[in-house]
Coordinates of N, CA and C in Angstrom, one line a residue:
Chain A
G138 N 38.3 64.4 -28.3 CA 37.8 63.6 -27.2 C 37.6 62.2 -27.5
A139 N 37.1 61.4 -26.5 CA 36.9 60.0 -26.6 C 38.1 59.2 -27.0
V140 N 39.1 59.3 -26.2 CA 40.3 58.6 -26.4 C 40.4 57.4 -25.5
V141 N 40.8 56.3 -26.1 CA 41.0 55.0 -25.3 C 42.4 54.6 -25.5
S142 N 43.0 54.3 -24.4 CA 44.4 53.8 -24.4 C 44.5 52.3 -24.0
Q143 N 45.5 51.7 -24.5 CA 45.8 50.3 -24.1 C 47.3 50.2 -23.7
H144 N 47.5 49.4 -22.7 CA 48.9 49.2 -22.3 C 49.1 47.7 -21.9
P145 N 50.1 47.0 -22.3 CA 51.2 47.5 -23.3 C 50.7 47.5 -24.7
S146 N 51.4 48.1 -25.6 CA 51.1 48.0 -27.0 C 51.5 46.7 -27.6
W147 N 52.6 46.1 -27.1 CA 53.0 44.8 -27.5 C 53.7 44.1 -26.3
V148 N 53.6 42.8 -26.3 CA 54.2 42.0 -25.3 C 54.6 40.6 -25.8
I149 N 55.8 40.2 -25.4 CA 56.3 38.9 -25.7 C 56.4 38.2 -24.4
C150 N 55.9 37.0 -24.3 CA 56.0 36.2 -23.0 C 56.3 34.8 -23.3
K151 N 56.7 34.1 -22.3 CA 56.9 32.7 -22.4 C 55.6 31.9 -22.1
S152 N 55.5 30.8 -22.7 CA 54.4 29.9 -22.5 C 54.2 29.6 -21.1
G153 N 53.0 29.7 -20.6 CA 52.7 29.3 -19.2 C 52.6 30.5 -18.3
T154 N 53.1 31.7 -18.7 CA 53.0 32.9 -17.9 C 51.7 33.6 -18.2
S155 N 51.4 34.5 -17.3 CA 50.1 35.3 -17.5 C 50.5 36.8 -17.9
V156 N 49.6 37.3 -18.7 CA 49.8 38.7 -19.2 C 48.6 39.5 -18.9
K157 N 48.8 40.7 -18.4 CA 47.7 41.6 -18.2 C 47.7 42.8 -19.1
I158 N 46.6 43.0 -19.7 CA 46.4 44.2 -20.7 C 45.4 45.2 -20.1
E159 N 45.8 46.4 -20.0 CA 44.9 47.5 -19.5 C 44.3 48.3 -20.6
C160 N 43.1 48.6 -20.4 CA 42.3 49.5 -21.3 C 41.7 50.6 -20.5
R161 N 42.0 51.8 -20.9 CA 41.6 53.0 -20.2 C 40.9 54.0 -21.1
S162 N 39.7 54.5 -20.6 CA 39.1 55.6 -21.3 C 39.6 56.9 -20.6
L163 N 40.3 57.7 -21.4 CA 41.0 58.8 -20.9 C 40.2 60.1 -20.6
D164 N 39.2 60.3 -21.4 CA 38.4 61.5 -21.2 C 36.9 61.3 -21.1
F165 N 36.5 60.1 -20.8 CA 35.1 59.9 -20.6 C 34.9 58.7 -19.7
Q166 N 33.8 58.5 -19.2 CA 33.5 57.4 -18.3 C 32.8 56.3 -19.2
A167 N 33.3 55.1 -19.1 CA 32.9 54.0 -20.0 C 32.0 53.1 -19.1
T168 N 30.7 53.1 -19.4 CA 29.9 52.2 -18.6 C 30.0 50.8 -19.2
T169 N 30.4 50.6 -20.4 CA 30.6 49.3 -21.0 C 31.9 49.3 -21.8
M170 N 32.6 48.2 -21.6 CA 33.9 48.0 -22.3 C 33.8 46.6 -23.0
F171 N 34.4 46.5 -24.1 CA 34.4 45.3 -24.9 C 35.9 44.9 -25.2
W172 N 36.0 43.6 -25.2 CA 37.3 43.0 -25.6 C 37.2 42.2 -26.8
Y173 N 38.1 42.5 -27.8 CA 38.1 41.8 -29.1 C 39.4 41.1 -29.3
R174 N 39.4 40.2 -30.2 CA 40.6 39.5 -30.7 C 40.5 39.6 -32.2
Q175 N 41.7 39.9 -32.8 CA 41.7 40.0 -34.2 C 42.9 39.2 -34.7
F176 N 42.5 38.2 -35.6 CA 43.6 37.4 -36.3 C 44.0 38.1 -37.6
P177 N 45.2 37.8 -38.0 CA 45.7 38.5 -39.2 C 44.7 38.5 -40.4
K178 N 44.5 39.6 -40.9 CA 43.6 39.8 -42.1 C 42.2 39.3 -41.9
Q179 N 41.8 39.3 -40.7 CA 40.4 38.9 -40.3 C 39.7 40.0 -39.6
S180 N 38.4 39.9 -39.4 CA 37.6 40.8 -38.7 C 37.8 40.6 -37.2
L181 N 37.1 41.5 -36.5 CA 37.2 41.4 -35.0 C 36.3 40.3 -34.5
M182 N 36.8 39.6 -33.5 CA 36.0 38.6 -32.8 C 35.7 39.1 -31.4
L183 N 34.5 39.3 -31.1 CA 34.1 39.8 -29.7 C 34.4 38.7 -28.7
M184 N 35.2 39.0 -27.7 CA 35.5 38.0 -26.7 C 34.5 38.1 -25.5
A185 N 34.3 39.4 -25.1 CA 33.5 39.6 -23.9 C 33.1 41.0 -23.8
T186 N 32.0 41.2 -23.0 CA 31.5 42.5 -22.7 C 31.5 42.7 -21.2
S187 N 32.0 43.9 -20.8 CA 32.0 44.1 -19.4 C 31.3 45.4 -19.0
N188 N 30.5 45.4 -18.0 CA 29.9 46.6 -17.4 C 30.6 46.8 -16.1
E189 N 30.8 48.1 -15.8 CA 31.5 48.5 -14.6 C 30.8 47.9 -13.4
G190 N 31.6 47.2 -12.5 CA 31.1 46.7 -11.3 C 30.4 45.4 -11.4
S191 N 30.3 44.8 -12.5 CA 29.7 43.5 -12.7 C 30.5 42.5 -13.4
K192 N 30.2 41.3 -13.4 CA 30.9 40.2 -14.1 C 30.8 40.4 -15.6
A193 N 31.9 40.1 -16.3 CA 31.9 40.2 -17.7 C 31.0 39.1 -18.3
T194 N 30.4 39.4 -19.5 CA 29.7 38.4 -20.2 C 30.5 37.9 -21.4
Y195 N 30.8 36.6 -21.4 CA 31.7 36.1 -22.4 C 31.0 35.5 -23.6
E196 N 31.5 35.6 -24.7 CA 31.0 35.0 -25.9 C 31.2 33.5 -25.9
Q197 N 30.3 32.9 -26.6 CA 30.4 31.4 -26.7 C 31.8 31.0 -27.2
G198 N 32.4 30.0 -26.6 CA 33.7 29.5 -27.0 C 34.9 30.2 -26.4
V199 N 34.6 31.3 -25.6 CA 35.7 32.0 -25.0 C 35.8 31.6 -23.5
E200 N 37.0 31.1 -23.1 CA 37.1 30.5 -21.8 C 37.3 31.6 -20.7
K201 N 36.3 31.8 -19.9 CA 36.4 32.8 -18.9 C 37.5 32.7 -17.9
D202 N 37.9 31.4 -17.6 CA 39.0 31.2 -16.6 C 40.3 31.5 -17.3
K203 N 40.4 31.5 -18.6 CA 41.6 31.8 -19.2 C 41.8 33.3 -19.5
F204 N 40.7 33.9 -19.9 CA 40.7 35.3 -20.2 C 39.9 36.0 -19.1
L205 N 40.6 36.5 -18.1 CA 40.0 37.1 -17.0 C 39.8 38.6 -17.2
I206 N 38.6 39.0 -17.0 CA 38.3 40.4 -17.3 C 37.8 41.1 -16.0
N207 N 38.4 42.3 -15.8 CA 38.0 43.0 -14.6 C 37.7 44.4 -15.0
H208 N 36.5 44.9 -14.6 CA 36.1 46.3 -15.0 C 35.8 47.0 -13.7
A209 N 36.9 47.4 -13.0 CA 36.8 47.8 -11.6 C 36.3 49.3 -11.5
S210 N 36.5 50.1 -12.6 CA 36.1 51.5 -12.5 C 35.5 51.9 -13.9
L211 N 35.0 53.1 -13.9 CA 34.4 53.6 -15.1 C 35.4 54.0 -16.2
T212 N 36.7 53.9 -15.8 CA 37.7 54.2 -16.8 C 38.7 53.2 -17.0
L213 N 38.6 52.0 -16.4 CA 39.6 51.0 -16.5 C 39.0 49.6 -16.6
S214 N 39.5 48.9 -17.6 CA 39.2 47.4 -17.7 C 40.5 46.7 -18.0
T215 N 40.6 45.5 -17.4 CA 41.8 44.7 -17.6 C 41.4 43.4 -18.2
L216 N 42.3 42.9 -19.1 CA 42.2 41.5 -19.6 C 43.4 40.8 -19.2
T217 N 43.3 39.7 -18.5 CA 44.5 38.9 -18.1 C 44.4 37.6 -18.9
V218 N 45.4 37.3 -19.7 CA 45.5 36.0 -20.3 C 46.3 35.1 -19.4
T219 N 45.7 34.1 -18.8 CA 46.3 33.3 -17.9 C 46.9 32.1 -18.5
S220 N 48.1 31.7 -18.0 CA 48.8 30.5 -18.6 C 48.8 30.5 -20.1
A221 N 49.4 31.6 -20.6 CA 49.3 31.8 -22.1 C 50.0 30.7 -22.8
H222 N 49.5 30.4 -24.0 CA 50.1 29.4 -24.9 C 50.3 30.1 -26.3
P223 N 51.1 29.5 -27.1 CA 51.3 30.1 -28.4 C 50.1 30.4 -29.2
E224 N 49.0 29.6 -29.1 CA 47.8 29.8 -29.8 C 47.0 31.0 -29.3
D225 N 47.5 31.6 -28.1 CA 46.9 32.8 -27.6 C 47.5 34.1 -28.3
S226 N 48.5 33.8 -29.1 CA 49.2 35.0 -29.7 C 48.2 35.6 -30.7
S227 N 48.0 36.9 -30.6 CA 47.0 37.6 -31.3 C 47.1 39.1 -31.1
F228 N 46.2 39.8 -31.7 CA 46.0 41.2 -31.6 C 44.8 41.4 -30.7
Y229 N 44.9 42.0 -29.5 CA 43.8 42.2 -28.6 C 43.4 43.7 -28.6
I230 N 42.2 43.9 -28.8 CA 41.7 45.3 -28.9 C 40.5 45.5 -27.9
C231 N 40.6 46.6 -27.2 CA 39.5 46.9 -26.4 C 38.7 48.1 -26.9
S232 N 37.5 48.2 -26.6 CA 36.7 49.4 -26.9 C 35.9 49.8 -25.7
A233 N 35.5 51.1 -25.7 CA 34.8 51.6 -24.6 C 33.6 52.4 -25.1
K234 N 32.5 52.3 -24.4 CA 31.3 53.0 -24.8 C 30.8 53.9 -23.6
P235 N 30.7 55.2 -24.0 CA 30.2 56.1 -22.9 C 28.7 55.7 -22.6
G236 N 28.2 56.2 -21.5 CA 26.8 55.9 -21.2 C 25.9 56.3 -22.2
T237 N 24.7 55.8 -22.1 CA 23.6 56.2 -23.1 C 23.4 57.7 -23.0
P238 N 23.0 58.3 -24.1 CA 22.5 57.7 -25.3 C 23.6 57.4 -26.4
S239 N 24.8 57.6 -26.1 CA 25.9 57.3 -27.1 C 25.8 55.9 -27.5
E240 N 25.9 55.7 -28.8 CA 25.9 54.4 -29.4 C 27.3 54.0 -29.9
T241 N 28.2 55.0 -29.8 CA 29.5 54.7 -30.5 C 30.5 54.1 -29.5
Q242 N 31.2 53.1 -30.0 CA 32.3 52.5 -29.3 C 33.6 53.2 -29.8
Y243 N 34.5 53.4 -28.9 CA 35.8 54.0 -29.2 C 36.9 53.0 -28.8
F244 N 37.8 52.8 -29.8 CA 38.7 51.7 -29.7 C 40.1 52.1 -29.2
G245 N 40.7 51.2 -28.5 CA 42.1 51.4 -28.1 C 43.0 51.0 -29.3
P246 N 44.3 51.3 -29.2 CA 45.2 51.0 -30.4 C 45.5 49.6 -30.5
G247 N 45.1 48.7 -29.5 CA 45.4 47.3 -29.6 C 46.7 46.9 -28.9
T248 N 46.7 45.7 -28.5 CA 47.9 45.0 -27.9 C 48.3 43.8 -28.7
R249 N 49.5 43.8 -29.2 CA 49.9 42.6 -29.9 C 50.6 41.6 -28.9
L250 N 50.1 40.4 -28.8 CA 50.7 39.5 -27.8 C 51.3 38.3 -28.6
L251 N 52.6 38.1 -28.3 CA 53.3 36.9 -28.9 C 53.7 36.0 -27.7
V252 N 53.2 34.8 -27.8 CA 53.6 33.8 -26.7 C 54.6 32.8 -27.3
L253 N 55.7 32.7 -26.7 CA 56.8 31.8 -27.3 C 56.7 30.4 -26.7
Chain B
A186 N 18.7 36.0 -38.3 CA 19.9 36.3 -37.6 C 20.5 37.7 -38.1
Q187 N 21.1 38.4 -37.2 CA 21.6 39.7 -37.6 C 23.0 39.5 -38.2
S188 N 23.2 40.2 -39.3 CA 24.5 40.1 -39.9 C 24.9 41.3 -40.7
V189 N 26.2 41.4 -41.1 CA 26.7 42.4 -41.9 C 27.5 41.8 -43.0
A190 N 27.4 42.3 -44.2 CA 28.2 41.7 -45.3 C 28.9 42.8 -46.0
Q191 N 30.2 42.6 -46.2 CA 31.0 43.5 -47.0 C 31.5 42.6 -48.2
P192 N 30.9 42.7 -49.3 CA 31.0 41.7 -50.4 C 32.4 41.8 -51.1
E193 N 33.1 42.9 -50.9 CA 34.4 43.0 -51.5 C 35.6 42.8 -50.5
D194 N 36.5 41.9 -50.8 CA 37.6 41.8 -49.9 C 38.6 43.0 -50.1
Q195 N 38.6 43.4 -51.3 CA 39.6 44.5 -51.6 C 39.0 45.4 -52.7
V196 N 39.3 46.7 -52.6 CA 38.8 47.7 -53.6 C 40.0 48.5 -54.0
N197 N 40.3 48.6 -55.2 CA 41.4 49.4 -55.8 C 40.9 50.6 -56.5
V198 N 41.4 51.8 -56.1 CA 40.9 53.0 -56.7 C 42.2 53.9 -57.0
A199 N 42.1 54.6 -58.1 CA 43.2 55.5 -58.4 C 43.0 56.8 -57.6
E200 N 44.1 57.4 -57.2 CA 44.0 58.6 -56.4 C 43.3 59.7 -57.2
G201 N 42.4 60.4 -56.5 CA 41.6 61.4 -57.1 C 40.2 61.0 -57.6
N202 N 40.1 59.7 -57.8 CA 38.8 59.1 -58.2 C 37.9 58.9 -57.0
P203 N 36.6 58.9 -57.3 CA 35.6 58.6 -56.2 C 35.8 57.1 -55.7
L204 N 35.5 56.9 -54.5 CA 35.5 55.5 -54.0 C 34.2 55.1 -53.3
T205 N 33.9 53.8 -53.4 CA 32.8 53.3 -52.7 C 33.2 51.9 -52.0
V206 N 32.9 51.8 -50.8 CA 33.1 50.5 -50.1 C 31.7 50.0 -49.7
K207 N 31.3 48.9 -50.1 CA 30.0 48.4 -49.9 C 29.7 47.7 -48.6
C208 N 28.5 47.9 -48.1 CA 28.1 47.2 -46.9 C 26.6 47.0 -46.9
T209 N 26.2 45.7 -46.7 CA 24.7 45.5 -46.5 C 24.5 44.8 -45.2
Y210 N 23.3 44.9 -44.7 CA 23.1 44.4 -43.3 C 21.7 43.7 -43.3
S211 N 21.6 42.9 -42.2 CA 20.3 42.3 -41.9 C 20.1 42.4 -40.4
V212 N 19.1 43.1 -40.0 CA 18.9 43.3 -38.6 C 17.4 43.5 -38.4
S213 N 16.9 43.1 -37.3 CA 15.5 43.3 -36.9 C 15.4 44.7 -36.3
G214 N 14.4 45.4 -36.6 CA 14.2 46.7 -36.1 C 15.0 47.7 -36.8
N215 N 15.1 48.9 -36.2 CA 15.9 50.0 -36.8 C 17.4 49.7 -36.6
P216 N 18.1 49.8 -37.7 CA 19.6 49.6 -37.6 C 20.3 50.8 -37.1
Y217 N 21.3 50.5 -36.3 CA 22.3 51.5 -35.9 C 23.6 51.0 -36.6
L218 N 24.1 51.8 -37.5 CA 25.2 51.4 -38.4 C 26.4 52.2 -38.2
F219 N 27.6 51.6 -38.4 CA 28.8 52.3 -38.1 C 29.9 51.9 -39.2
W220 N 30.8 52.8 -39.5 CA 32.0 52.5 -40.2 C 33.2 52.9 -39.4
Y221 N 34.2 51.9 -39.4 CA 35.4 52.1 -38.7 C 36.5 51.9 -39.7
V222 N 37.7 52.5 -39.5 CA 38.9 52.3 -40.4 C 40.0 51.8 -39.5
Q223 N 40.8 50.9 -40.0 CA 42.0 50.4 -39.3 C 43.2 50.6 -40.1
Y224 N 44.1 51.3 -39.6 CA 45.4 51.5 -40.3 C 46.3 50.3 -39.8
P225 N 47.4 50.0 -40.6 CA 48.2 48.9 -40.2 C 48.7 48.9 -38.8
N226 N 48.6 47.8 -38.1 CA 49.1 47.7 -36.7 C 48.5 48.7 -35.8
R227 N 47.3 49.1 -36.0 CA 46.7 50.1 -35.2 C 45.3 49.7 -34.9
G228 N 44.7 50.3 -33.8 CA 43.3 50.0 -33.5 C 42.4 50.7 -34.5
L229 N 41.1 50.5 -34.2 CA 40.1 51.1 -35.1 C 39.8 52.5 -34.8
Q230 N 39.5 53.2 -35.8 CA 39.1 54.6 -35.6 C 37.7 54.8 -36.2
F231 N 36.8 55.4 -35.4 CA 35.5 55.7 -35.8 C 35.4 56.7 -36.9
L232 N 34.6 56.4 -37.9 CA 34.5 57.2 -39.1 C 33.1 58.0 -39.0
L233 N 32.1 57.2 -38.9 CA 30.7 57.8 -38.9 C 29.7 56.7 -38.5
K234 N 28.5 57.2 -38.2 CA 27.4 56.3 -37.8 C 26.1 56.9 -38.3
Y235 N 25.2 55.9 -38.5 CA 23.8 56.3 -38.8 C 22.9 55.7 -37.6
I236 N 22.2 56.6 -37.0 CA 21.2 56.2 -36.0 C 19.8 56.5 -36.4
T237 N 19.6 57.7 -36.8 CA 18.3 58.2 -37.3 C 18.6 59.5 -38.1
G238 N 17.5 59.9 -38.8 CA 17.7 61.2 -39.5 C 18.0 61.1 -40.9
D239 N 18.8 62.1 -41.4 CA 19.2 62.1 -42.8 C 19.9 60.8 -43.3
N240 N 19.5 60.4 -44.4 CA 20.1 59.1 -44.9 C 21.6 59.3 -45.3
L241 N 22.0 60.5 -45.6 CA 23.4 60.7 -46.0 C 24.1 61.2 -44.7
V242 N 25.1 60.5 -44.3 CA 25.8 60.8 -43.1 C 27.2 61.2 -43.4
K243 N 27.7 62.3 -42.9 CA 29.0 62.8 -43.1 C 29.9 62.4 -41.9
G244 N 31.1 62.0 -42.2 CA 32.0 61.6 -41.1 C 33.4 62.2 -41.2
S245 N 34.3 61.5 -40.6 CA 35.7 62.0 -40.6 C 36.4 61.8 -41.9
Y246 N 37.5 62.7 -42.1 CA 38.4 62.5 -43.3 C 37.7 62.6 -44.6
G247 N 36.5 63.3 -44.7 CA 35.8 63.5 -45.9 C 35.0 62.4 -46.4
F248 N 34.8 61.3 -45.5 CA 34.0 60.2 -45.9 C 32.5 60.5 -45.6
E249 N 31.7 59.8 -46.3 CA 30.2 59.9 -46.1 C 29.7 58.5 -46.4
A250 N 28.5 58.3 -45.9 CA 27.8 57.0 -46.1 C 26.3 57.3 -46.3
E251 N 25.7 56.5 -47.2 CA 24.3 56.6 -47.5 C 23.5 55.4 -47.0
F252 N 22.6 55.7 -46.1 CA 21.7 54.6 -45.6 C 20.6 54.4 -46.6
N253 N 20.4 53.2 -47.0 CA 19.3 52.9 -47.9 C 18.5 51.8 -47.3
K254 N 17.4 52.1 -46.8 CA 16.6 51.1 -46.1 C 16.0 50.0 -47.0
S255 N 15.6 50.4 -48.2 CA 15.0 49.5 -49.1 C 16.0 48.4 -49.6
Q256 N 17.2 48.9 -49.7 CA 18.3 48.0 -50.1 C 19.1 47.4 -49.0
T257 N 18.8 47.8 -47.8 CA 19.5 47.4 -46.6 C 21.0 47.6 -46.8
S258 N 21.3 48.8 -47.2 CA 22.8 49.0 -47.5 C 23.2 50.3 -46.8
F259 N 24.5 50.3 -46.6 CA 25.1 51.5 -45.9 C 26.5 51.6 -46.5
H260 N 26.6 52.0 -47.8 CA 27.9 52.1 -48.5 C 28.7 53.3 -48.1
L261 N 30.0 53.1 -47.9 CA 30.9 54.2 -47.6 C 31.4 54.9 -48.9
K262 N 31.5 56.2 -48.9 CA 31.9 56.9 -50.1 C 32.8 58.0 -49.8
K263 N 33.6 58.4 -50.8 CA 34.4 59.6 -50.7 C 34.5 60.1 -52.1
P264 N 34.3 61.4 -52.4 CA 34.3 61.9 -53.7 C 35.7 61.8 -54.4
S265 N 36.8 62.0 -53.6 CA 38.1 62.0 -54.2 C 39.1 61.3 -53.3
A266 N 39.6 60.1 -53.7 CA 40.4 59.3 -52.9 C 41.8 59.9 -52.7
L267 N 42.4 59.6 -51.5 CA 43.8 60.0 -51.3 C 44.6 58.7 -51.0
V268 N 45.8 58.7 -51.3 CA 46.7 57.5 -51.0 C 46.6 57.2 -49.6
S269 N 46.5 58.2 -48.7 CA 46.5 58.0 -47.3 C 45.2 57.3 -46.8
D270 N 44.2 57.2 -47.7 CA 43.0 56.5 -47.3 C 43.1 55.0 -47.4
S271 N 44.3 54.5 -47.9 CA 44.5 53.1 -48.0 C 44.5 52.5 -46.5
A272 N 43.6 51.6 -46.3 CA 43.5 51.0 -45.0 C 42.4 49.9 -45.1
L273 N 42.1 49.3 -43.9 CA 41.1 48.3 -43.8 C 39.8 48.9 -43.2
Y274 N 38.7 48.8 -43.9 CA 37.5 49.4 -43.5 C 36.5 48.4 -43.0
F275 N 35.9 48.6 -41.9 CA 34.9 47.7 -41.3 C 33.5 48.4 -41.2
C276 N 32.5 47.7 -41.6 CA 31.1 48.1 -41.4 C 30.6 47.3 -40.2
A277 N 29.8 47.9 -39.4 CA 29.2 47.2 -38.2 C 27.8 47.7 -37.9
V278 N 27.0 46.8 -37.3 CA 25.7 47.2 -36.9 C 25.5 46.8 -35.5
R279 N 24.8 47.6 -34.8 CA 24.6 47.2 -33.4 C 23.6 46.1 -33.3
G280 N 24.0 45.1 -32.5 CA 23.1 44.0 -32.2 C 23.1 43.6 -30.8
G281 N 22.2 42.8 -30.4 CA 22.2 42.4 -29.0 C 21.7 43.4 -28.0
S282 N 21.6 43.1 -26.8 CA 21.0 44.0 -25.8 C 22.1 44.8 -25.1
N283 N 23.3 44.5 -25.3 CA 24.4 45.2 -24.6 C 25.3 46.0 -25.5
Y284 N 24.7 46.6 -26.5 CA 25.4 47.5 -27.5 C 26.5 46.8 -28.2
Q285 N 26.5 45.5 -28.3 CA 27.5 44.8 -29.0 C 27.4 45.1 -30.5
L286 N 28.5 45.1 -31.2 CA 28.6 45.4 -32.6 C 28.7 44.1 -33.4
I287 N 28.0 43.9 -34.4 CA 28.2 42.8 -35.3 C 29.0 43.4 -36.5
W288 N 30.1 42.7 -36.8 CA 31.1 43.2 -37.7 C 31.1 42.6 -39.1
G289 N 31.3 43.4 -40.1 CA 31.6 42.8 -41.4 C 33.0 42.3 -41.4
A290 N 33.3 41.6 -42.5 CA 34.7 40.9 -42.6 C 35.8 41.9 -42.9
G291 N 35.4 43.1 -43.3 CA 36.4 44.1 -43.6 C 36.7 44.2 -45.1
T292 N 37.0 45.3 -45.6 CA 37.4 45.6 -47.0 C 38.7 46.3 -47.0
K293 N 39.7 45.8 -47.7 CA 40.9 46.5 -47.8 C 40.8 47.4 -49.0
L294 N 41.1 48.7 -48.7 CA 41.0 49.7 -49.7 C 42.4 50.1 -50.1
I295 N 42.7 50.0 -51.4 CA 44.1 50.4 -51.8 C 43.9 51.6 -52.8
I296 N 44.5 52.7 -52.5 CA 44.5 53.8 -53.4 C 45.9 54.0 -54.0
K297 N 45.9 53.9 -55.3 CA 47.1 54.0 -56.1 C 47.4 55.4 -56.6
P298 N 48.6 55.8 -56.5 CA 48.9 57.2 -57.0 C 48.8 57.3 -58.5

């Protein structure tokens, strides 16, 4: 149980285009979903936290207009990288947390984005 | 400030030997502690967690971790390492009001045959 999927697993796009990444909890309802970014050989950097039906809470330094997050249902959250630039190339990982009292986050396999 | 430290960037262990990956934390209140493992080009997999109860927590793939409140540590252990245990290991503690995790820098575990 507690499987989280991400789609696509990797994407290559041209600079200036937008890319949407989907995160789905397959066998549980996720009241909270998290979006992370991971640079090579580094730890995870939390980008934003989203609760179903409400606006995402962005971490300091993360541009909310550039990284649009939508958590429209209890099983789906999307991250859209708008007007992508090469510096946005990274490994993006989502996680989902079932409702309380569970404390555990379950992670998707990640999406590798390369912006040319 | 709440923080997690993994003092070793890399740990090398011979197959069959016991392994320890260290983690210390600083958090106000009771800590909720987690270990995750990341295999190359893959997402993180949950290994184990400590919320309350027994200080020795058993998790997936034969791993266990010992919560030590006086030393503010939560070291990950396994009695006999396998080559397939080679991966990147992250320690995390719950912080903030929205169940956010505060992450350690990660420790690369290399098991040599």
